[in-house]
Amino acid sequence: SQTIHQWPATLVQPVGSPLSLECTVEGTSNPNLYWYRQAAGRGLQLLFYSVGIGQISSEVPQNLSASRPQDRQFILSSKKLLLSDSGFYLCAWSVHGSGNTIYFGEGSWLTVV
Amino acid sequence: AQSVAQPEDQVNVAEGNPLTVKCTYSVSGNPYLFWYVQYPNRGLQFLLKYITGDNLVKGSYGFEAEFNKSQTSFHLKKPSALVSDSALYFCAVRPPTGANNLFFGTGTRLTVIP
């Protein structure tokens, strides 16, 4: 069966510091991978998605970037965090195809202080 | 443009009573529709989806949803609510072509009262 792991689960970082959130998927190959941010416990916003190694699409302009160095690894980064980057970040995966379910990781809480 | 509306921020229901969480959508073509549940400080868990076929879809934990094309709705239902069903519920839509994304509603917080 497929599993998705993301870490760290919680992170407190000072303004201006770098960020790296990691996500890996097991039990499947060539998945679509996604990074979402959830604000205020409600709405989910797609930040990045990837259909293959090195292929990243950004949905919104922001202070963050994403990379996919390996087939089942997706990394969310920032060189200098802003206070507004605080939030709950969710990694997700799916098989290619519009009708396929997107499955989410357990999320990472980022607090920028 | 595609969108999803969950008109109720909060739904309260007594334990043992039937529950309904409402969702309407706007999308070009035949949509793919999903329901997810989120418990506090956790990721989203997939409950069920409608792709094609029977309008009544059954999912995890006794939940079901009915696709109504004429009303562009996909309401989530359960015949008998449990206290453990208390959580945040998200409806989502995915266009049939050209998009790798799910478009989420703003969520409905369900509270089941013992």
Coordinates of N, CA and C in Angstrom, one line a residue:
Chain A
S1 N 0.8 -1.2 0.0 CA 0.0 0.0 0.0 C 0.9 1.2 0.0
Q2 N 0.3 2.3 -0.4 CA 1.0 3.6 -0.5 C 1.0 4.4 0.8
T3 N 2.1 5.0 1.1 CA 2.1 5.9 2.3 C 2.8 7.1 2.0
I4 N 2.5 8.2 2.7 CA 3.1 9.5 2.5 C 3.6 10.0 3.8
H5 N 4.8 10.5 3.8 CA 5.5 11.0 5.1 C 5.9 12.4 4.8
Q6 N 5.7 13.3 5.8 CA 6.3 14.6 5.7 C 6.8 15.0 7.1
W7 N 7.9 15.8 7.0 CA 8.5 16.2 8.3 C 9.3 17.5 8.0
P8 N 9.5 18.2 9.1 CA 9.1 17.9 10.5 C 7.6 18.2 10.7
A9 N 7.0 17.7 11.8 CA 5.6 17.9 12.1 C 5.4 19.3 12.6
T10 N 6.3 19.8 13.3 CA 6.2 21.2 13.8 C 7.5 21.9 13.7
L11 N 7.5 23.2 13.4 CA 8.7 23.9 13.2 C 8.5 25.4 13.6
V12 N 9.4 25.9 14.4 CA 9.4 27.3 14.8 C 10.7 27.9 14.3
Q13 N 10.5 28.9 13.4 CA 11.7 29.5 12.8 C 11.7 31.0 12.9
P14 N 12.8 31.6 13.1 CA 12.8 33.1 13.1 C 12.7 33.7 11.7
V15 N 12.2 34.9 11.7 CA 12.1 35.6 10.4 C 13.4 35.7 9.7
G16 N 13.5 35.5 8.5 CA 14.7 35.6 7.7 C 15.5 34.3 7.7
S17 N 15.1 33.3 8.4 CA 15.8 32.0 8.4 C 15.3 31.2 7.2
P18 N 16.1 30.2 6.8 CA 15.7 29.3 5.7 C 14.7 28.2 6.2
L19 N 14.0 27.6 5.2 CA 13.0 26.6 5.5 C 13.3 25.4 4.5
S20 N 13.1 24.2 5.1 CA 13.0 23.0 4.3 C 12.0 22.0 4.9
L21 N 11.0 21.8 4.2 CA 10.0 20.7 4.5 C 10.1 19.6 3.5
E22 N 10.1 18.4 4.0 CA 10.3 17.3 3.1 C 9.2 16.3 3.1
C23 N 9.0 15.7 2.0 CA 7.9 14.8 1.8 C 8.3 13.6 0.9
T24 N 8.0 12.4 1.3 CA 8.3 11.3 0.5 C 7.0 10.4 0.4
V25 N 6.9 9.7 -0.7 CA 5.8 8.8 -0.9 C 6.4 7.4 -1.1
E26 N 5.8 6.4 -0.6 CA 6.2 5.0 -0.7 C 5.1 4.2 -1.4
G27 N 5.5 3.2 -2.1 CA 4.5 2.2 -2.6 C 3.9 2.6 -4.0
T28 N 4.5 3.6 -4.6 CA 4.0 4.0 -5.9 C 5.2 4.6 -6.7
S29 N 5.0 4.7 -8.0 CA 6.1 5.3 -8.8 C 5.5 6.4 -9.7
N30 N 6.3 7.4 -10.0 CA 5.9 8.5 -10.8 C 4.6 9.2 -10.4
P31 N 4.4 9.5 -9.1 CA 3.2 10.1 -8.7 C 3.1 11.6 -9.1
N32 N 1.9 12.2 -9.1 CA 1.8 13.6 -9.0 C 2.1 14.0 -7.5
L33 N 2.8 15.1 -7.3 CA 3.0 15.5 -5.9 C 2.6 17.0 -5.8
Y34 N 2.1 17.3 -4.6 CA 1.5 18.6 -4.3 C 2.0 19.2 -3.0
W35 N 2.1 20.5 -2.9 CA 2.2 21.2 -1.6 C 1.0 22.2 -1.5
Y36 N 0.3 22.0 -0.4 CA -0.8 22.9 -0.1 C -0.5 23.7 1.2
R37 N -1.1 24.8 1.3 CA -1.0 25.6 2.6 C -2.5 25.8 3.1
Q38 N -2.7 25.5 4.3 CA -4.0 25.7 4.9 C -3.9 26.9 5.9
A39 N -4.7 27.9 5.7 CA -4.7 29.1 6.5 C -5.8 29.1 7.5
A40 N -5.6 29.5 8.7 CA -6.6 29.6 9.7 C -7.5 28.4 9.8
G41 N -7.0 27.2 9.7 CA -7.8 26.0 9.9 C -8.9 25.8 8.9
R42 N -8.8 26.5 7.8 CA -9.9 26.4 6.8 C -9.4 26.1 5.4
G43 N -9.4 27.2 4.6 CA -9.2 27.0 3.2 C -7.8 26.5 2.8
L44 N -7.8 25.6 1.8 CA -6.6 25.1 1.3 C -6.2 25.7 0.0
Q45 N -4.9 26.1 -0.1 CA -4.4 26.7 -1.3 C -3.3 25.9 -1.9
L46 N -3.4 25.6 -3.2 CA -2.4 24.8 -3.8 C -1.2 25.8 -4.0
L47 N 0.0 25.4 -3.6 CA 1.2 26.2 -3.8 C 2.0 25.7 -5.0
F48 N 2.3 24.4 -5.0 CA 3.1 23.8 -6.1 C 2.5 22.4 -6.4
Y49 N 2.7 22.0 -7.7 CA 2.5 20.6 -8.0 C 3.6 20.2 -9.0
S50 N 3.8 18.8 -9.0 CA 4.8 18.3 -9.9 C 4.3 17.0 -10.5
V51 N 4.5 16.9 -11.8 CA 4.1 15.7 -12.5 C 5.3 14.7 -12.8
G52 N 6.5 15.2 -12.4 CA 7.7 14.3 -12.6 C 8.9 15.0 -12.1
I53 N 10.0 14.3 -12.1 CA 11.3 14.8 -11.5 C 11.6 16.1 -12.2
G54 N 11.9 17.1 -11.4 CA 12.4 18.4 -12.0 C 11.3 19.2 -12.6
Q55 N 10.1 18.7 -12.6 CA 8.9 19.5 -13.2 C 8.1 20.0 -12.1
I56 N 8.1 21.3 -11.9 CA 7.4 22.0 -10.9 C 6.6 23.1 -11.5
S57 N 5.3 23.1 -11.0 CA 4.4 24.2 -11.4 C 4.0 25.0 -10.2
S58 N 4.1 26.3 -10.3 CA 3.8 27.2 -9.1 C 2.4 27.8 -9.4
E59 N 1.6 27.7 -8.4 CA 0.2 28.2 -8.6 C 0.1 29.7 -8.1
V60 N 0.9 30.1 -7.2 CA 0.8 31.5 -6.7 C 2.2 32.0 -6.4
P61 N 2.4 33.3 -6.7 CA 3.7 33.9 -6.5 C 3.9 34.1 -5.0
Q62 N 5.1 33.8 -4.5 CA 5.3 33.8 -3.1 C 6.8 33.7 -2.8
N63 N 7.0 33.6 -1.5 CA 8.4 33.5 -1.0 C 8.9 32.1 -0.9
L64 N 8.2 31.1 -1.4 CA 8.5 29.7 -1.3 C 8.9 29.2 -2.7
S65 N 9.6 28.0 -2.6 CA 9.9 27.3 -3.8 C 9.8 25.8 -3.5
A66 N 9.8 25.0 -4.6 CA 9.7 23.6 -4.4 C 10.6 22.9 -5.4
S67 N 11.1 21.7 -5.0 CA 11.9 20.9 -5.8 C 11.6 19.5 -5.7
R68 N 11.9 18.7 -6.8 CA 11.6 17.3 -6.8 C 12.9 16.6 -7.3
P69 N 13.8 16.3 -6.4 CA 15.1 15.8 -6.8 C 15.0 14.3 -7.1
Q70 N 14.0 13.6 -6.6 CA 13.8 12.2 -6.9 C 12.3 11.9 -7.1
D71 N 12.1 10.8 -7.7 CA 10.7 10.5 -8.2 C 9.6 10.7 -7.1
R72 N 10.0 10.3 -5.9 CA 9.0 10.2 -4.8 C 9.4 11.2 -3.6
Q73 N 10.1 12.2 -3.9 CA 10.5 13.2 -2.9 C 10.2 14.6 -3.4
F74 N 9.5 15.3 -2.5 CA 9.1 16.7 -2.8 C 9.5 17.6 -1.7
I75 N 10.2 18.7 -2.0 CA 10.7 19.5 -0.9 C 10.2 20.9 -1.1
L76 N 9.8 21.5 0.0 CA 9.3 22.9 0.0 C 10.4 23.7 0.8
S77 N 10.8 24.8 0.1 CA 11.9 25.6 0.7 C 11.6 27.1 0.7
S78 N 12.4 27.8 1.5 CA 12.5 29.2 1.4 C 13.9 29.6 1.8
K79 N 14.4 30.7 1.2 CA 15.7 31.2 1.6 C 15.6 32.1 2.8
K80 N 14.5 32.9 2.9 CA 14.3 33.8 4.0 C 12.8 33.8 4.3
L81 N 12.4 33.3 5.5 CA 11.1 33.2 5.9 C 10.5 34.6 6.3
L82 N 9.2 34.8 6.0 CA 8.5 35.9 6.4 C 7.4 35.5 7.5
L83 N 7.0 36.5 8.2 CA 5.9 36.1 9.2 C 4.7 35.5 8.5
S84 N 4.4 36.0 7.4 CA 3.2 35.6 6.6 C 3.3 34.1 6.1
D85 N 4.5 33.6 6.2 CA 4.7 32.2 5.8 C 4.2 31.2 6.9
S86 N 3.8 31.7 8.0 CA 3.3 30.8 9.1 C 2.0 30.1 8.6
G87 N 1.9 28.8 8.9 CA 0.7 28.1 8.5 C 0.9 26.6 8.6
F88 N -0.1 25.9 8.1 CA -0.1 24.4 8.1 C 0.1 24.0 6.7
Y89 N 1.2 23.3 6.5 CA 1.6 22.9 5.1 C 1.3 21.4 4.9
L90 N 0.7 21.1 3.8 CA 0.3 19.7 3.6 C 0.9 19.2 2.2
C91 N 1.6 18.1 2.3 CA 2.1 17.4 1.1 C 1.0 16.4 0.7
A92 N 0.9 16.2 -0.6 CA -0.1 15.2 -1.1 C 0.4 14.6 -2.3
W93 N -0.2 13.4 -2.7 CA 0.2 12.7 -3.9 C -1.1 12.2 -4.6
S94 N -0.9 11.9 -5.9 CA -2.0 11.1 -6.6 C -1.3 10.4 -7.7
V95 N -2.1 9.4 -8.2 CA -1.7 8.8 -9.5 C -2.1 9.8 -10.6
H96 N -1.4 9.8 -11.7 CA -1.8 10.7 -12.8 C -3.2 10.4 -13.3
G97 N -3.9 11.5 -13.6 CA -5.3 11.4 -14.1 C -6.2 12.2 -13.3
S98 N -7.2 12.9 -13.9 CA -8.0 13.8 -13.2 C -9.0 13.1 -12.2
G99 N -9.4 11.9 -12.4 CA -10.3 11.3 -11.6 C -9.7 10.6 -10.4
N100 N -8.4 10.6 -10.3 CA -7.8 9.9 -9.2 C -7.7 10.8 -7.9
T101 N -7.8 10.1 -6.8 CA -7.9 10.7 -5.5 C -6.5 11.3 -5.2
I102 N -6.5 12.5 -4.5 CA -5.3 13.1 -3.9 C -5.3 12.7 -2.5
Y103 N -4.2 12.1 -2.1 CA -4.0 11.7 -0.7 C -3.0 12.6 0.0
F104 N -3.4 12.9 1.3 CA -2.6 13.9 2.0 C -1.7 13.3 3.1
G105 N -0.6 14.0 3.4 CA 0.2 13.7 4.5 C -0.4 14.3 5.8
E106 N 0.3 14.1 6.9 CA -0.2 14.6 8.2 C 0.0 16.1 8.4
G107 N 0.8 16.7 7.6 CA 0.9 18.1 7.7 C 2.1 18.6 8.6
S108 N 2.6 19.8 8.3 CA 3.6 20.4 9.1 C 3.2 21.8 9.5
W109 N 3.3 22.0 10.8 CA 3.0 23.3 11.4 C 4.2 24.2 11.4
L110 N 4.2 25.3 10.7 CA 5.3 26.2 10.6 C 4.9 27.5 11.3
T111 N 5.6 27.9 12.3 CA 5.4 29.2 13.0 C 6.7 30.0 12.8
V112 N 6.5 31.2 12.2 CA 7.6 32.1 12.0 C 7.5 33.2 13.0
V113 N 8.6 33.4 13.8 CA 8.6 34.3 14.9 C 9.6 35.4 14.7
Chain B
A1 N -14.7 29.2 -14.8 CA -13.8 28.9 -13.7 C -14.6 27.9 -12.7
Q2 N -13.8 27.1 -12.1 CA -14.3 26.1 -11.2 C -14.3 26.6 -9.8
S3 N -15.4 26.2 -9.0 CA -15.4 26.6 -7.6 C -16.3 25.7 -6.9
V4 N -16.2 25.7 -5.6 CA -17.0 24.9 -4.7 C -17.5 25.8 -3.6
A5 N -18.7 25.6 -3.2 CA -19.3 26.4 -2.1 C -19.8 25.4 -1.0
Q6 N -19.5 25.7 0.2 CA -20.0 25.0 1.4 C -20.7 26.1 2.2
P7 N -22.0 26.2 2.0 CA -22.8 27.3 2.6 C -22.8 27.4 4.1
E8 N -22.5 26.3 4.8 CA -22.6 26.4 6.2 C -21.2 26.2 6.8
D9 N -20.8 27.2 7.6 CA -19.5 27.1 8.3 C -19.6 26.1 9.4
Q10 N -20.8 26.0 10.0 CA -20.9 25.1 11.2 C -22.2 24.3 11.1
V11 N -22.2 23.1 11.4 CA -23.4 22.2 11.5 C -23.4 21.5 12.8
N12 N -24.4 21.6 13.6 CA -24.6 20.9 14.8 C -25.7 19.8 14.7
V13 N -25.4 18.7 15.2 CA -26.4 17.6 15.1 C -26.3 16.7 16.4
A14 N -27.5 16.2 16.8 CA -27.4 15.4 18.0 C -27.0 14.0 17.6
E15 N -26.3 13.4 18.5 CA -25.8 12.0 18.3 C -27.0 11.1 18.0
G16 N -26.8 10.3 16.9 CA -27.9 9.4 16.5 C -28.8 9.9 15.5
N17 N -28.8 11.2 15.3 CA -29.6 11.8 14.2 C -28.9 11.8 12.9
P18 N -29.7 11.9 11.8 CA -29.0 12.0 10.5 C -28.3 13.3 10.3
L19 N -27.2 13.3 9.5 CA -26.5 14.5 9.3 C -26.4 14.8 7.8
T20 N -26.3 16.1 7.4 CA -26.1 16.5 6.1 C -25.1 17.6 6.1
V21 N -24.1 17.6 5.3 CA -23.2 18.7 5.1 C -23.3 19.0 3.6
K22 N -23.6 20.3 3.3 CA -24.0 20.7 2.0 C -22.8 21.2 1.1
C23 N -22.9 20.9 -0.2 CA -21.8 21.3 -1.1 C -22.4 21.6 -2.5
T24 N -22.1 22.7 -3.1 CA -22.5 23.0 -4.4 C -21.3 23.3 -5.2
Y25 N -21.3 23.1 -6.5 CA -20.1 23.3 -7.3 C -20.4 24.1 -8.6
S26 N -19.4 24.6 -9.2 CA -19.5 25.2 -10.5 C -18.2 24.7 -11.3
V27 N -18.4 24.0 -12.4 CA -17.3 23.5 -13.2 C -17.8 23.3 -14.6
S28 N -16.9 23.5 -15.5 CA -17.3 23.1 -16.9 C -17.1 21.6 -17.1
G29 N -18.1 21.1 -17.8 CA -18.1 19.6 -18.1 C -18.5 18.8 -16.9
N30 N -18.3 17.5 -17.0 CA -18.7 16.6 -15.9 C -17.6 16.6 -14.8
P31 N -18.0 17.0 -13.6 CA -17.0 17.1 -12.6 C -16.6 15.8 -11.9
Y32 N -15.4 15.8 -11.3 CA -15.1 14.8 -10.3 C -15.2 15.5 -9.0
L33 N -15.9 14.9 -8.1 CA -16.3 15.5 -6.8 C -15.8 14.6 -5.6
F34 N -15.3 15.2 -4.6 CA -14.6 14.5 -3.5 C -15.1 15.1 -2.2
W35 N -15.1 14.3 -1.1 CA -15.2 14.7 0.2 C -14.0 14.2 1.0
Y36 N -13.5 15.2 1.9 CA -12.5 14.9 2.8 C -12.9 15.3 4.2
V37 N -12.3 14.6 5.2 CA -12.5 15.0 6.6 C -11.1 15.3 7.2
Q38 N -11.1 16.3 8.1 CA -9.9 16.7 8.8 C -10.2 16.8 10.3
Y39 N -9.4 16.0 11.1 CA -9.4 16.1 12.5 C -8.4 17.1 13.0
P40 N -8.5 17.6 14.2 CA -7.6 18.7 14.6 C -6.1 18.4 14.4
N41 N -5.4 19.3 13.8 CA -4.0 19.2 13.6 C -3.6 17.9 12.8
R42 N -4.4 17.5 12.0 CA -4.1 16.3 11.1 C -4.3 16.7 9.7
G43 N -3.8 15.8 8.8 CA -4.0 16.0 7.4 C -5.4 15.6 7.0
L44 N -5.7 15.8 5.7 CA -7.1 15.5 5.2 C -7.1 14.0 4.9
Q45 N -8.3 13.4 5.3 CA -8.5 12.0 5.0 C -9.6 11.9 3.9
F46 N -9.4 11.1 2.9 CA -10.3 10.9 1.8 C -11.5 10.1 2.4
L47 N -12.7 10.6 2.1 CA -14.0 9.9 2.4 C -14.6 9.2 1.3
L48 N -14.8 9.9 0.2 CA -15.5 9.3 -1.0 C -15.4 10.3 -2.2
K49 N -15.7 9.7 -3.3 CA -15.7 10.5 -4.5 C -16.7 10.1 -5.5
Y50 N -17.1 11.0 -6.4 CA -18.0 10.7 -7.5 C -17.2 11.0 -8.8
I51 N -17.2 9.9 -9.6 CA -16.5 10.1 -10.9 C -17.6 10.0 -12.0
T52 N -18.3 8.9 -12.0 CA -19.4 8.6 -13.0 C -20.2 7.5 -12.4
G53 N -21.4 7.3 -13.1 CA -22.2 6.1 -12.6 C -23.3 6.5 -11.6
D54 N -23.5 5.6 -10.7 CA -24.6 5.8 -9.7 C -24.4 7.1 -9.0
N55 N -25.5 7.8 -8.9 CA -25.4 9.2 -8.2 C -25.2 9.1 -6.7
L56 N -25.5 8.0 -6.1 CA -25.3 7.8 -4.7 C -24.0 7.1 -4.5
V57 N -23.1 7.7 -3.8 CA -21.7 7.2 -3.6 C -21.6 6.8 -2.1
K58 N -21.1 5.7 -1.8 CA -20.8 5.3 -0.4 C -19.3 5.3 -0.2
G59 N -19.0 5.8 1.1 CA -17.6 5.9 1.4 C -17.3 5.4 2.8
S60 N -16.2 5.9 3.3 CA -15.7 5.4 4.6 C -16.6 5.9 5.8
Y61 N -16.5 5.1 6.9 CA -17.1 5.4 8.1 C -18.6 5.6 8.0
G62 N -19.3 5.0 7.0 CA -20.7 5.1 6.9 C -21.3 6.3 6.2
F63 N -20.4 7.1 5.7 CA -20.8 8.3 5.0 C -21.2 8.0 3.5
E64 N -22.1 8.8 3.0 CA -22.4 8.7 1.6 C -22.7 10.1 1.1
A65 N -22.7 10.2 -0.2 CA -23.0 11.5 -0.9 C -23.8 11.3 -2.1
E66 N -24.7 12.2 -2.4 CA -25.5 12.1 -3.6 C -25.2 13.2 -4.6
F67 N -24.8 12.8 -5.8 CA -24.5 13.7 -6.9 C -25.8 14.1 -7.5
N68 N -26.1 15.4 -7.6 CA -27.3 15.9 -8.3 C -26.9 16.9 -9.3
K69 N -26.9 16.5 -10.6 CA -26.4 17.3 -11.6 C -27.3 18.6 -11.9
S70 N -28.6 18.4 -11.8 CA -29.5 19.6 -12.0 C -29.3 20.7 -11.0
Q71 N -29.0 20.3 -9.8 CA -28.8 21.2 -8.7 C -27.3 21.5 -8.5
T72 N -26.5 20.9 -9.2 CA -25.0 21.0 -9.1 C -24.6 20.9 -7.6
S73 N -25.1 19.8 -7.0 CA -24.8 19.6 -5.6 C -24.2 18.3 -5.3
F74 N -23.5 18.1 -4.2 CA -22.9 16.9 -3.8 C -22.9 16.9 -2.3
H75 N -24.0 16.7 -1.7 CA -24.2 16.8 -0.2 C -23.7 15.5 0.4
L76 N -23.0 15.7 1.5 CA -22.5 14.5 2.3 C -23.6 14.2 3.4
K77 N -23.8 12.9 3.5 CA -24.8 12.4 4.5 C -24.4 11.2 5.3
K78 N -25.0 11.1 6.4 CA -24.8 9.9 7.2 C -26.1 9.7 8.0
P79 N -26.6 8.4 8.0 CA -27.9 8.2 8.6 C -28.0 8.4 10.1
S80 N -26.9 8.1 10.8 CA -26.8 8.2 12.3 C -25.5 8.8 12.7
A81 N -25.5 10.0 13.2 CA -24.2 10.7 13.6 C -23.6 10.1 14.9
L82 N -22.3 10.0 14.9 CA -21.5 9.7 16.1 C -20.7 10.9 16.6
V83 N -20.5 10.9 17.9 CA -19.7 12.0 18.4 C -18.3 12.0 17.7
S84 N -17.8 10.9 17.4 CA -16.5 10.8 16.7 C -16.5 11.4 15.3
D85 N -17.7 11.7 14.8 CA -17.7 12.3 13.5 C -17.4 13.8 13.5
S86 N -17.4 14.3 14.7 CA -17.1 15.8 14.8 C -15.7 16.1 14.2
A87 N -15.7 17.0 13.3 CA -14.5 17.3 12.5 C -14.8 18.4 11.5
L88 N -13.8 18.7 10.7 CA -13.9 19.7 9.6 C -14.0 18.9 8.3
Y89 N -15.1 19.2 7.5 CA -15.3 18.5 6.3 C -15.2 19.4 5.1
F90 N -14.4 18.9 4.1 CA -14.2 19.7 2.9 C -14.7 18.9 1.7
C91 N -15.4 19.7 0.9 CA -15.8 19.3 -0.4 C -14.8 19.8 -1.4
A92 N -14.6 19.0 -2.5 CA -13.6 19.5 -3.5 C -14.1 19.0 -4.9
V93 N -13.7 19.8 -5.9 CA -14.0 19.5 -7.3 C -12.8 19.5 -8.1
R94 N -12.7 18.6 -9.1 CA -11.6 18.5 -10.0 C -12.2 18.5 -11.4
P95 N -11.8 19.4 -12.2 CA -12.4 19.4 -13.6 C -11.9 18.1 -14.3
P96 N -12.7 17.7 -15.3 CA -12.3 16.4 -16.0 C -11.1 16.5 -16.8
T97 N -10.7 17.7 -17.3 CA -9.5 17.7 -18.1 C -8.7 19.0 -17.7
G98 N -7.4 19.0 -18.0 CA -6.6 20.2 -17.9 C -6.2 20.7 -16.6
A99 N -6.5 20.0 -15.5 CA -6.1 20.5 -14.2 C -5.6 19.4 -13.4
N100 N -4.5 19.7 -12.7 CA -4.0 18.7 -11.7 C -4.4 19.0 -10.3
N101 N -5.3 19.9 -10.1 CA -5.6 20.4 -8.8 C -7.0 20.1 -8.4
L102 N -7.1 20.0 -7.1 CA -8.5 20.0 -6.5 C -8.8 21.4 -6.0
F103 N -10.0 21.8 -6.3 CA -10.5 23.1 -5.8 C -11.4 22.8 -4.6
F104 N -11.0 23.4 -3.5 CA -11.7 23.1 -2.2 C -12.7 24.1 -1.8
G105 N -13.7 23.7 -1.1 CA -14.6 24.6 -0.4 C -13.9 25.1 0.8
T106 N -14.6 25.9 1.6 CA -14.0 26.6 2.8 C -14.1 25.7 4.0
G107 N -14.8 24.6 3.9 CA -15.0 23.7 5.0 C -16.2 23.9 5.8
T108 N -16.7 22.9 6.4 CA -17.8 22.9 7.3 C -17.5 22.2 8.6
R109 N -17.6 22.9 9.7 CA -17.2 22.2 11.0 C -18.5 21.5 11.5
L110 N -18.4 20.2 11.6 CA -19.5 19.4 12.1 C -19.3 19.1 13.6
T111 N -20.3 19.4 14.4 CA -20.2 19.1 15.8 C -21.4 18.1 16.1
V112 N -21.1 17.0 16.6 CA -22.1 16.0 17.0 C -22.2 16.1 18.5
I113 N -23.4 16.4 19.0 CA -23.7 16.7 20.4 C -24.2 15.4 21.1
P114 N -23.5 15.0 22.2 CA -23.9 13.7 22.8 C -25.3 13.8 23.4

